PDB file of C-alpha atoms in Angstrom:
ATOM      1  CA  MET F  30      68.648  25.096 -13.797  1.00  0.00           C
ATOM      2  CA  LYS F  31      66.455  28.204 -13.925  1.00  0.00           C
ATOM      3  CA  LYS F  32      63.455  28.332 -11.560  1.00  0.00           C
ATOM      4  CA  VAL F  33      60.053  28.557 -13.220  1.00  0.00           C
ATOM      5  CA  LYS F  34      57.922  31.368 -11.772  1.00  0.00           C
ATOM      6  CA  ILE F  35      54.154  31.224 -12.322  1.00  0.00           C
ATOM      7  CA  LEU F  36      51.407  33.681 -11.350  1.00  0.00           C
ATOM      8  CA  HIS F  37      47.986  32.035 -10.930  1.00  0.00           C
ATOM      9  CA  MET F  38      45.369  34.806 -11.119  1.00  0.00           C
ATOM     10  CA  TYR F  39      41.960  34.585  -9.467  1.00  0.00           C
ATOM     11  CA  ALA F  40      42.305  30.957  -8.433  1.00  0.00           C
ATOM     12  CA  ASP F  41      39.601  31.488  -5.775  1.00  0.00           C
ATOM     13  CA  MET F  42      37.069  32.594  -8.355  1.00  0.00           C
ATOM     14  CA  LEU F  43      38.069  31.045 -11.755  1.00  0.00           C
ATOM     15  CA  ASP F  44      38.269  27.315 -11.265  1.00  0.00           C
ATOM     16  CA  LEU F  45      35.636  25.619 -13.377  1.00  0.00           C
ATOM     17  CA  TYR F  46      35.983  21.881 -14.025  1.00  0.00           C
ATOM     18  CA  GLY F  47      39.257  21.498 -12.187  1.00  0.00           C
ATOM     19  CA  ASP F  48      41.135  24.264 -14.033  1.00  0.00           C
ATOM     20  CA  SER F  49      43.462  24.830 -11.075  1.00  0.00           C
ATOM     21  CA  GLY F  50      44.720  21.283 -11.655  1.00  0.00           C
ATOM     22  CA  ASN F  51      46.705  22.630 -14.628  1.00  0.00           C
ATOM     23  CA  MET F  52      49.072  24.288 -12.152  1.00  0.00           C
ATOM     24  CA  GLU F  53      49.418  21.048 -10.187  1.00  0.00           C
ATOM     25  CA  ILE F  54      50.374  19.267 -13.393  1.00  0.00           C
ATOM     26  CA  ILE F  55      53.033  21.839 -14.332  1.00  0.00           C
ATOM     27  CA  ARG F  56      54.432  21.744 -10.805  1.00  0.00           C
ATOM     28  CA  TYR F  57      54.536  17.939 -10.910  1.00  0.00           C
ATOM     29  CA  ARG F  58      56.213  17.719 -14.324  1.00  0.00           C
ATOM     30  CA  CYS F  59      58.782  20.289 -13.224  1.00  0.00           C
ATOM     31  CA  GLY F  60      59.449  18.381 -10.015  1.00  0.00           C
ATOM     32  CA  MET F  61      59.980  15.090 -11.870  1.00  0.00           C
ATOM     33  CA  ARG F  62      62.814  16.804 -13.704  1.00  0.00           C
ATOM     34  CA  GLY F  63      64.291  18.552 -10.679  1.00  0.00           C
ATOM     35  CA  ILE F  64      63.115  21.962 -11.876  1.00  0.00           C
ATOM     36  CA  GLU F  65      62.087  24.326  -9.076  1.00  0.00           C
ATOM     37  CA  CYS F  66      58.586  25.705  -9.715  1.00  0.00           C
ATOM     38  CA  GLN F  67      57.154  28.572  -7.768  1.00  0.00           C
ATOM     39  CA  VAL F  68      53.384  29.275  -8.134  1.00  0.00           C
ATOM     40  CA  ASP F  69      52.138  32.557  -6.623  1.00  0.00           C
ATOM     41  CA  SER F  70      48.556  33.637  -6.301  1.00  0.00           C
ATOM     42  CA  TYR F  71      46.876  36.938  -7.110  1.00  0.00           C
ATOM     43  CA  SER F  72      43.214  37.860  -6.484  1.00  0.00           C
ATOM     44  CA  ILE F  73      41.057  40.883  -6.094  1.00  0.00           C
ATOM     45  CA  ASP F  74      42.706  43.597  -3.953  1.00  0.00           C
ATOM     46  CA  SER F  75      45.986  41.668  -3.635  1.00  0.00           C
ATOM     47  CA  GLU F  76      49.111  43.717  -3.699  1.00  0.00           C
ATOM     48  CA  MET F  77      49.990  44.498  -7.297  1.00  0.00           C
ATOM     49  CA  PRO F  78      52.758  42.114  -8.433  1.00  0.00           C
ATOM     50  CA  ASP F  79      55.569  42.679 -10.929  1.00  0.00           C
ATOM     51  CA  PHE F  80      53.889  40.696 -13.754  1.00  0.00           C
ATOM     52  CA  SER F  81      57.027  40.828 -15.872  1.00  0.00           C
ATOM     53  CA  SER F  82      58.980  38.887 -13.248  1.00  0.00           C
ATOM     54  CA  TYR F  83      56.940  35.747 -14.013  1.00  0.00           C
ATOM     55  CA  ASP F  84      57.591  33.260 -16.735  1.00  0.00           C
ATOM     56  CA  LEU F  85      53.935  32.255 -16.996  1.00  0.00           C
ATOM     57  CA  ILE F  86      50.653  33.954 -16.141  1.00  0.00           C
ATOM     58  CA  TYR F  87      47.651  31.609 -15.787  1.00  0.00           C
ATOM     59  CA  ILE F  88      43.950  32.505 -15.677  1.00  0.00           C
ATOM     60  CA  GLY F  89      41.314  29.790 -15.484  1.00  0.00           C
ATOM     61  CA  GLY F  90      37.625  29.633 -16.358  1.00  0.00           C
ATOM     62  CA  GLY F  91      34.597  31.166 -14.686  1.00  0.00           C
ATOM     63  CA  ALA F  92      30.941  31.936 -15.348  1.00  0.00           C
ATOM     64  CA  ASP F  93      29.553  35.364 -16.250  1.00  0.00           C
ATOM     65  CA  LEU F  94      29.085  36.344 -12.611  1.00  0.00           C
ATOM     66  CA  GLU F  95      32.689  35.692 -11.722  1.00  0.00           C
ATOM     67  CA  GLN F  96      33.923  37.515 -14.817  1.00  0.00           C
ATOM     68  CA  GLN F  97      31.846  40.557 -13.836  1.00  0.00           C
ATOM     69  CA  HIS F  98      33.322  40.447 -10.345  1.00  0.00           C
ATOM     70  CA  ILE F  99      36.939  40.423 -11.429  1.00  0.00           C
ATOM     71  CA  SER F 100      36.714  42.660 -14.514  1.00  0.00           C
ATOM     72  CA  ALA F 101      37.363  45.998 -12.699  1.00  0.00           C
ATOM     73  CA  ASP F 102      40.293  44.561 -10.805  1.00  0.00           C
ATOM     74  CA  LEU F 103      41.727  43.008 -13.958  1.00  0.00           C
ATOM     75  CA  MET F 104      41.657  46.407 -15.647  1.00  0.00           C
ATOM     76  CA  LYS F 105      43.885  47.730 -12.873  1.00  0.00           C
ATOM     77  CA  CYS F 106      46.383  45.070 -13.902  1.00  0.00           C
ATOM     78  CA  ARG F 107      46.196  45.943 -17.623  1.00  0.00           C
ATOM     79  CA  GLU F 108      49.437  47.896 -17.915  1.00  0.00           C
ATOM     80  CA  GLY F 109      51.470  45.295 -15.994  1.00  0.00           C
ATOM     81  CA  ILE F 110      50.027  42.358 -17.935  1.00  0.00           C
ATOM     82  CA  ILE F 111      50.597  44.060 -21.324  1.00  0.00           C
ATOM     83  CA  LYS F 112      54.207  44.820 -20.322  1.00  0.00           C
ATOM     84  CA  ALA F 113      54.711  41.159 -19.241  1.00  0.00           C
ATOM     85  CA  TYR F 114      53.211  39.772 -22.479  1.00  0.00           C
ATOM     86  CA  SER F 115      55.376  42.165 -24.522  1.00  0.00           C
ATOM     87  CA  SER F 116      58.501  41.055 -22.654  1.00  0.00           C
ATOM     88  CA  GLY F 117      57.780  37.388 -23.372  1.00  0.00           C
ATOM     89  CA  THR F 118      55.918  36.133 -20.339  1.00  0.00           C
ATOM     90  CA  PHE F 119      53.792  33.132 -21.367  1.00  0.00           C
ATOM     91  CA  MET F 120      49.993  33.559 -21.159  1.00  0.00           C
ATOM     92  CA  PHE F 121      47.908  30.428 -20.491  1.00  0.00           C
ATOM     93  CA  LEU F 122      44.181  31.321 -20.558  1.00  0.00           C
ATOM     94  CA  ILE F 123      41.191  29.086 -20.083  1.00  0.00           C
ATOM     95  CA  CYS F 124      37.552  29.948 -21.037  1.00  0.00           C
ATOM     96  CA  GLY F 125      36.739  33.070 -19.011  1.00  0.00           C
ATOM     97  CA  GLY F 126      40.438  34.016 -18.934  1.00  0.00           C
ATOM     98  CA  TYR F 127      40.539  33.574 -22.717  1.00  0.00           C
ATOM     99  CA  GLN F 128      37.469  35.798 -23.214  1.00  0.00           C
ATOM    100  CA  LEU F 129      38.670  38.593 -20.927  1.00  0.00           C
ATOM    101  CA  MET F 130      41.907  39.114 -22.876  1.00  0.00           C
ATOM    102  CA  GLY F 131      39.915  40.052 -25.937  1.00  0.00           C
ATOM    103  CA  LYS F 132      38.171  43.323 -26.730  1.00  0.00           C
ATOM    104  CA  PHE F 133      34.924  42.527 -24.816  1.00  0.00           C
ATOM    105  CA  TYR F 134      32.506  39.844 -23.677  1.00  0.00           C
ATOM    106  CA  ARG F 135      28.788  40.476 -24.199  1.00  0.00           C
ATOM    107  CA  ASP F 136      26.521  38.220 -22.118  1.00  0.00           C
ATOM    108  CA  ALA F 137      23.086  36.829 -22.957  1.00  0.00           C
ATOM    109  CA  ASP F 138      21.349  39.926 -21.457  1.00  0.00           C
ATOM    110  CA  GLY F 139      23.417  42.267 -23.612  1.00  0.00           C
ATOM    111  CA  ASN F 140      25.670  43.413 -20.730  1.00  0.00           C
ATOM    112  CA  GLU F 141      29.145  44.108 -21.998  1.00  0.00           C
ATOM    113  CA  ILE F 142      32.236  43.323 -19.888  1.00  0.00           C
ATOM    114  CA  LYS F 143      35.232  45.238 -21.169  1.00  0.00           C
ATOM    115  CA  GLY F 144      38.248  43.034 -21.928  1.00  0.00           C
ATOM    116  CA  LEU F 145      41.897  43.945 -21.634  1.00  0.00           C
ATOM    117  CA  GLY F 146      42.140  44.241 -25.404  1.00  0.00           C
ATOM    118  CA  LEU F 147      45.376  42.303 -25.419  1.00  0.00           C
ATOM    119  CA  PHE F 148      44.111  40.505 -28.501  1.00  0.00           C
ATOM    120  CA  ASP F 149      41.721  41.483 -31.298  1.00  0.00           C
ATOM    121  CA  TYR F 150      38.977  38.892 -30.836  1.00  0.00           C
ATOM    122  CA  HIS F 151      35.680  39.390 -28.998  1.00  0.00           C
ATOM    123  CA  THR F 152      33.035  37.114 -27.512  1.00  0.00           C
ATOM    124  CA  VAL F 153      29.226  37.308 -27.665  1.00  0.00           C
ATOM    125  CA  ALA F 154      26.821  34.955 -25.915  1.00  0.00           C
ATOM    126  CA  PRO F 155      23.568  33.997 -27.608  1.00  0.00           C
ATOM    127  CA  GLN F 156      20.353  35.385 -26.120  1.00  0.00           C
ATOM    128  CA  SER F 157      19.185  31.866 -25.304  1.00  0.00           C
ATOM    129  CA  ARG F 158      21.126  30.366 -22.403  1.00  0.00           C
ATOM    130  CA  LYS F 159      20.193  26.912 -23.703  1.00  0.00           C
ATOM    131  CA  MET F 160      22.449  27.446 -26.677  1.00  0.00           C
ATOM    132  CA  ARG F 161      25.799  26.259 -25.353  1.00  0.00           C
ATOM    133  CA  CYS F 162      28.798  24.357 -26.733  1.00  0.00           C
ATOM    134  CA  ILE F 163      29.012  21.449 -24.287  1.00  0.00           C
ATOM    135  CA  GLY F 164      30.873  18.156 -24.460  1.00  0.00           C
ATOM    136  CA  ASN F 165      34.141  16.468 -25.272  1.00  0.00           C
ATOM    137  CA  ILE F 166      36.352  18.155 -27.825  1.00  0.00           C
ATOM    138  CA  VAL F 167      39.369  17.093 -29.953  1.00  0.00           C
ATOM    139  CA  LEU F 168      41.585  19.477 -31.857  1.00  0.00           C
ATOM    140  CA  ARG F 169      44.866  19.187 -33.746  1.00  0.00           C
ATOM    141  CA  THR F 170      47.547  21.760 -33.051  1.00  0.00           C
ATOM    142  CA  ASN F 171      51.041  22.351 -34.345  1.00  0.00           C
ATOM    143  CA  ILE F 172      52.276  24.597 -31.550  1.00  0.00           C
ATOM    144  CA  THR F 173      54.808  22.023 -30.385  1.00  0.00           C
ATOM    145  CA  GLY F 174      56.379  21.867 -33.859  1.00  0.00           C
ATOM    146  CA  LYS F 175      54.546  18.707 -34.859  1.00  0.00           C
ATOM    147  CA  PRO F 176      50.847  17.732 -35.091  1.00  0.00           C
ATOM    148  CA  VAL F 177      49.355  16.906 -31.663  1.00  0.00           C
ATOM    149  CA  GLU F 178      45.772  15.777 -31.015  1.00  0.00           C
ATOM    150  CA  VAL F 179      44.500  17.561 -27.935  1.00  0.00           C
ATOM    151  CA  VAL F 180      41.570  16.284 -25.895  1.00  0.00           C
ATOM    152  CA  GLY F 181      39.468  18.328 -23.522  1.00  0.00           C
ATOM    153  CA  PHE F 182      36.004  19.300 -22.368  1.00  0.00           C
ATOM    154  CA  GLU F 183      34.149  22.482 -23.408  1.00  0.00           C
ATOM    155  CA  ASN F 184      31.168  24.152 -21.799  1.00  0.00           C
ATOM    156  CA  HIS F 185      30.628  27.769 -22.998  1.00  0.00           C
ATOM    157  CA  GLY F 186      27.841  29.903 -24.256  1.00  0.00           C
ATOM    158  CA  GLY F 187      30.090  32.643 -25.495  1.00  0.00           C
ATOM    159  CA  GLN F 188      30.961  32.589 -29.184  1.00  0.00           C
ATOM    160  CA  THR F 189      34.425  33.999 -29.882  1.00  0.00           C
ATOM    161  CA  HIS F 190      34.907  35.882 -33.142  1.00  0.00           C
ATOM    162  CA  GLY F 191      37.837  37.439 -34.922  1.00  0.00           C
ATOM    163  CA  VAL F 192      40.509  34.901 -34.060  1.00  0.00           C
ATOM    164  CA  LYS F 193      43.236  34.967 -36.673  1.00  0.00           C
ATOM    165  CA  THR F 194      45.625  32.319 -35.208  1.00  0.00           C
ATOM    166  CA  PRO F 195      43.588  29.540 -33.525  1.00  0.00           C
ATOM    167  CA  PHE F 196      45.091  27.031 -31.119  1.00  0.00           C
ATOM    168  CA  GLY F 197      44.009  24.199 -33.334  1.00  0.00           C
ATOM    169  CA  GLU F 198      41.671  22.627 -35.946  1.00  0.00           C
ATOM    170  CA  VAL F 199      38.552  21.098 -34.417  1.00  0.00           C
ATOM    171  CA  LEU F 200      38.244  17.367 -35.167  1.00  0.00           C
ATOM    172  CA  TYR F 201      35.342  16.756 -32.793  1.00  0.00           C
ATOM    173  CA  GLY F 202      33.214  19.298 -30.884  1.00  0.00           C
ATOM    174  CA  ASN F 203      32.546  22.979 -31.443  1.00  0.00           C
ATOM    175  CA  GLY F 204      35.483  25.232 -30.722  1.00  0.00           C
ATOM    176  CA  ASN F 205      35.335  29.009 -30.715  1.00  0.00           C
ATOM    177  CA  CYS F 206      31.763  29.024 -32.040  1.00  0.00           C
ATOM    178  CA  ALA F 207      29.025  26.402 -32.472  1.00  0.00           C
ATOM    179  CA  GLY F 208      30.152  24.185 -35.354  1.00  0.00           C
ATOM    180  CA  SER F 209      33.475  26.031 -35.726  1.00  0.00           C
ATOM    181  CA  LYS F 210      36.527  24.351 -37.261  1.00  0.00           C
ATOM    182  CA  ALA F 211      38.854  26.562 -35.163  1.00  0.00           C
ATOM    183  CA  GLU F 212      39.470  26.480 -31.432  1.00  0.00           C
ATOM    184  CA  GLY F 213      41.279  28.914 -29.174  1.00  0.00           C
ATOM    185  CA  TYR F 214      44.002  31.371 -29.884  1.00  0.00           C
ATOM    186  CA  ILE F 215      47.843  30.961 -29.993  1.00  0.00           C
ATOM    187  CA  GLU F 216      51.015  32.910 -30.337  1.00  0.00           C
ATOM    188  CA  LYS F 217      54.546  31.737 -29.482  1.00  0.00           C
ATOM    189  CA  ASN F 218      53.918  32.720 -25.873  1.00  0.00           C
ATOM    190  CA  VAL F 219      50.095  32.370 -25.713  1.00  0.00           C
ATOM    191  CA  ILE F 220      47.692  29.501 -25.460  1.00  0.00           C
ATOM    192  CA  ALA F 221      44.037  30.585 -24.957  1.00  0.00           C
ATOM    193  CA  THR F 222      41.429  27.839 -25.135  1.00  0.00           C
ATOM    194  CA  TYR F 223      38.021  26.626 -23.999  1.00  0.00           C
ATOM    195  CA  LEU F 224      39.427  23.249 -23.011  1.00  0.00           C
ATOM    196  CA  HIS F 225      38.692  22.381 -19.416  1.00  0.00           C
ATOM    197  CA  GLY F 226      39.406  19.027 -17.771  1.00  0.00           C
ATOM    198  CA  PRO F 227      41.985  20.163 -16.619  1.00  0.00           C
ATOM    199  CA  CYS F 228      43.466  20.401 -20.107  1.00  0.00           C
ATOM    200  CA  LEU F 229      47.035  19.489 -19.252  1.00  0.00           C
ATOM    201  CA  SER F 230      46.235  16.212 -17.499  1.00  0.00           C
ATOM    202  CA  LYS F 231      45.238  14.720 -20.886  1.00  0.00           C
ATOM    203  CA  ASN F 232      47.823  16.499 -22.986  1.00  0.00           C
ATOM    204  CA  PRO F 233      51.381  16.301 -21.512  1.00  0.00           C
ATOM    205  CA  GLU F 234      52.952  17.617 -24.717  1.00  0.00           C
ATOM    206  CA  ILE F 235      51.213  20.990 -24.202  1.00  0.00           C
ATOM    207  CA  ALA F 236      52.372  21.137 -20.589  1.00  0.00           C
ATOM    208  CA  ASP F 237      55.943  20.430 -21.642  1.00  0.00           C
ATOM    209  CA  TYR F 238      55.787  23.037 -24.421  1.00  0.00           C
ATOM    210  CA  MET F 239      55.035  25.670 -21.767  1.00  0.00           C
ATOM    211  CA  ILE F 240      57.621  24.387 -19.311  1.00  0.00           C
ATOM    212  CA  GLY F 241      60.235  24.272 -22.093  1.00  0.00           C
ATOM    213  CA  TYR F 242      59.363  27.844 -23.072  1.00  0.00           C
ATOM    214  CA  CYS F 243      59.675  29.008 -19.480  1.00  0.00           C
ATOM    215  CA  ILE F 244      63.012  27.413 -18.710  1.00  0.00           C
ATOM    216  CA  ASN F 245      64.538  28.717 -21.945  1.00  0.00           C
ATOM    217  CA  ARG F 246      63.173  32.234 -21.601  1.00  0.00           C
ATOM    218  CA  GLY F 247      66.129  34.643 -21.335  1.00  0.00           C
ATOM    219  CA  GLN F 248      68.726  31.848 -21.542  1.00  0.00           C
ATOM    220  CA  ALA F 249      71.687  31.973 -23.914  1.00  0.00           C
ATOM    221  CA  GLU F 250      71.799  28.205 -24.481  1.00  0.00           C
ATOM    222  CA  HIS F 251      68.761  26.077 -25.290  1.00  0.00           C
ATOM    223  CA  ILE F 252      67.803  23.557 -22.597  1.00  0.00           C
ATOM    224  CA  THR F 253      66.057  20.340 -23.741  1.00  0.00           C
ATOM    225  CA  LEU F 254      63.549  18.812 -21.311  1.00  0.00           C
ATOM    226  CA  GLU F 255      64.221  15.289 -20.101  1.00  0.00           C
ATOM    227  CA  PRO F 256      61.416  13.032 -21.399  1.00  0.00           C
ATOM    228  CA  LEU F 257      58.946  11.664 -18.794  1.00  0.00           C
ATOM    229  CA  ASP F 258      57.061   8.340 -18.941  1.00  0.00           C
ATOM    230  CA  ASP F 259      53.677   9.415 -20.290  1.00  0.00           C
ATOM    231  CA  THR F 260      52.439   5.944 -21.138  1.00  0.00           C
ATOM    232  CA  LEU F 261      49.348   6.200 -18.945  1.00  0.00           C
ATOM    233  CA  GLU F 262      48.380   9.667 -20.179  1.00  0.00           C
ATOM    234  CA  LYS F 263      48.743   8.629 -23.775  1.00  0.00           C
ATOM    235  CA  LYS F 264      46.739   5.398 -23.262  1.00  0.00           C
ATOM    236  CA  CYS F 265      43.913   7.464 -21.678  1.00  0.00           C
ATOM    237  CA  ARG F 266      43.940   9.883 -24.583  1.00  0.00           C
ATOM    238  CA  SER F 267      43.978   7.125 -27.162  1.00  0.00           C
ATOM    239  CA  VAL F 268      40.838   5.675 -25.584  1.00  0.00           C
ATOM    240  CA  MET F 269      39.104   9.046 -25.986  1.00  0.00           C
ATOM    241  CA  LEU F 270      40.310   9.528 -29.545  1.00  0.00           C
ATOM    242  CA  LYS F 271      39.094   6.096 -30.438  1.00  0.00           C
ATOM    243  CA  ARG F 272      35.726   6.745 -28.884  1.00  0.00           C
ATOM    244  CA  LEU F 273      35.278  10.214 -30.426  1.00  0.00           C
ATOM    245  CA  LEU F 274      37.004   9.866 -33.764  1.00  0.00           C
ATOM    246  CA  ASN F 275      36.489   6.115 -34.314  1.00  0.00           C
ATOM    247  CA  GLU F 276      40.256   5.720 -34.801  1.00  0.00           C
TER     248      GLU F 276
END
């Protein structure tokens, strides 16, 4: 079976709330199926990789300071990342990674960090740093082909505007903006979201969607993933859904 190649960008700087654990989960779920999974790292001043050679590019979350530190380096990668995205590489983006793929991020002091402009949305933080979207969040997405309730944790001041295809409908929590009914951004080969946690530990269907996409990328015949025993994960999620949605 095809090897899954992942590029984890800025893992040393963008790792809020255990975001790097998402890569551990994908590696584990691949391993349980006998799928070889290679996770490479890229950070500031690393040798420029061939982004298009990867099946998945992952960028986790970080605060304003970390985003400022990596922004110039990320712009150096712009051409390679756009080429990879256009060729079908999957983009998995959390919080800061989500924001930096838009047009720009404007912080509470009015400082503007230029985004890659890969997508049309933009993010603006309120002037008061006390105004944040913090807490558990539940959304419903159809990216897997059927409705899935996704559980996570959000903590962001930035309010993201101009999203045309959100990751999901907010059932509990805030989402892209305070009180929003939409969370994140999706395309066939993109999931961008504010869900920390790490997100994939609570939502194995989302992890498997990405793994399935990666192993079928460029293949003539469709490969169906062998199901795993997710009893524990689903029980944990059902507890949270009952607590938050009174289900």
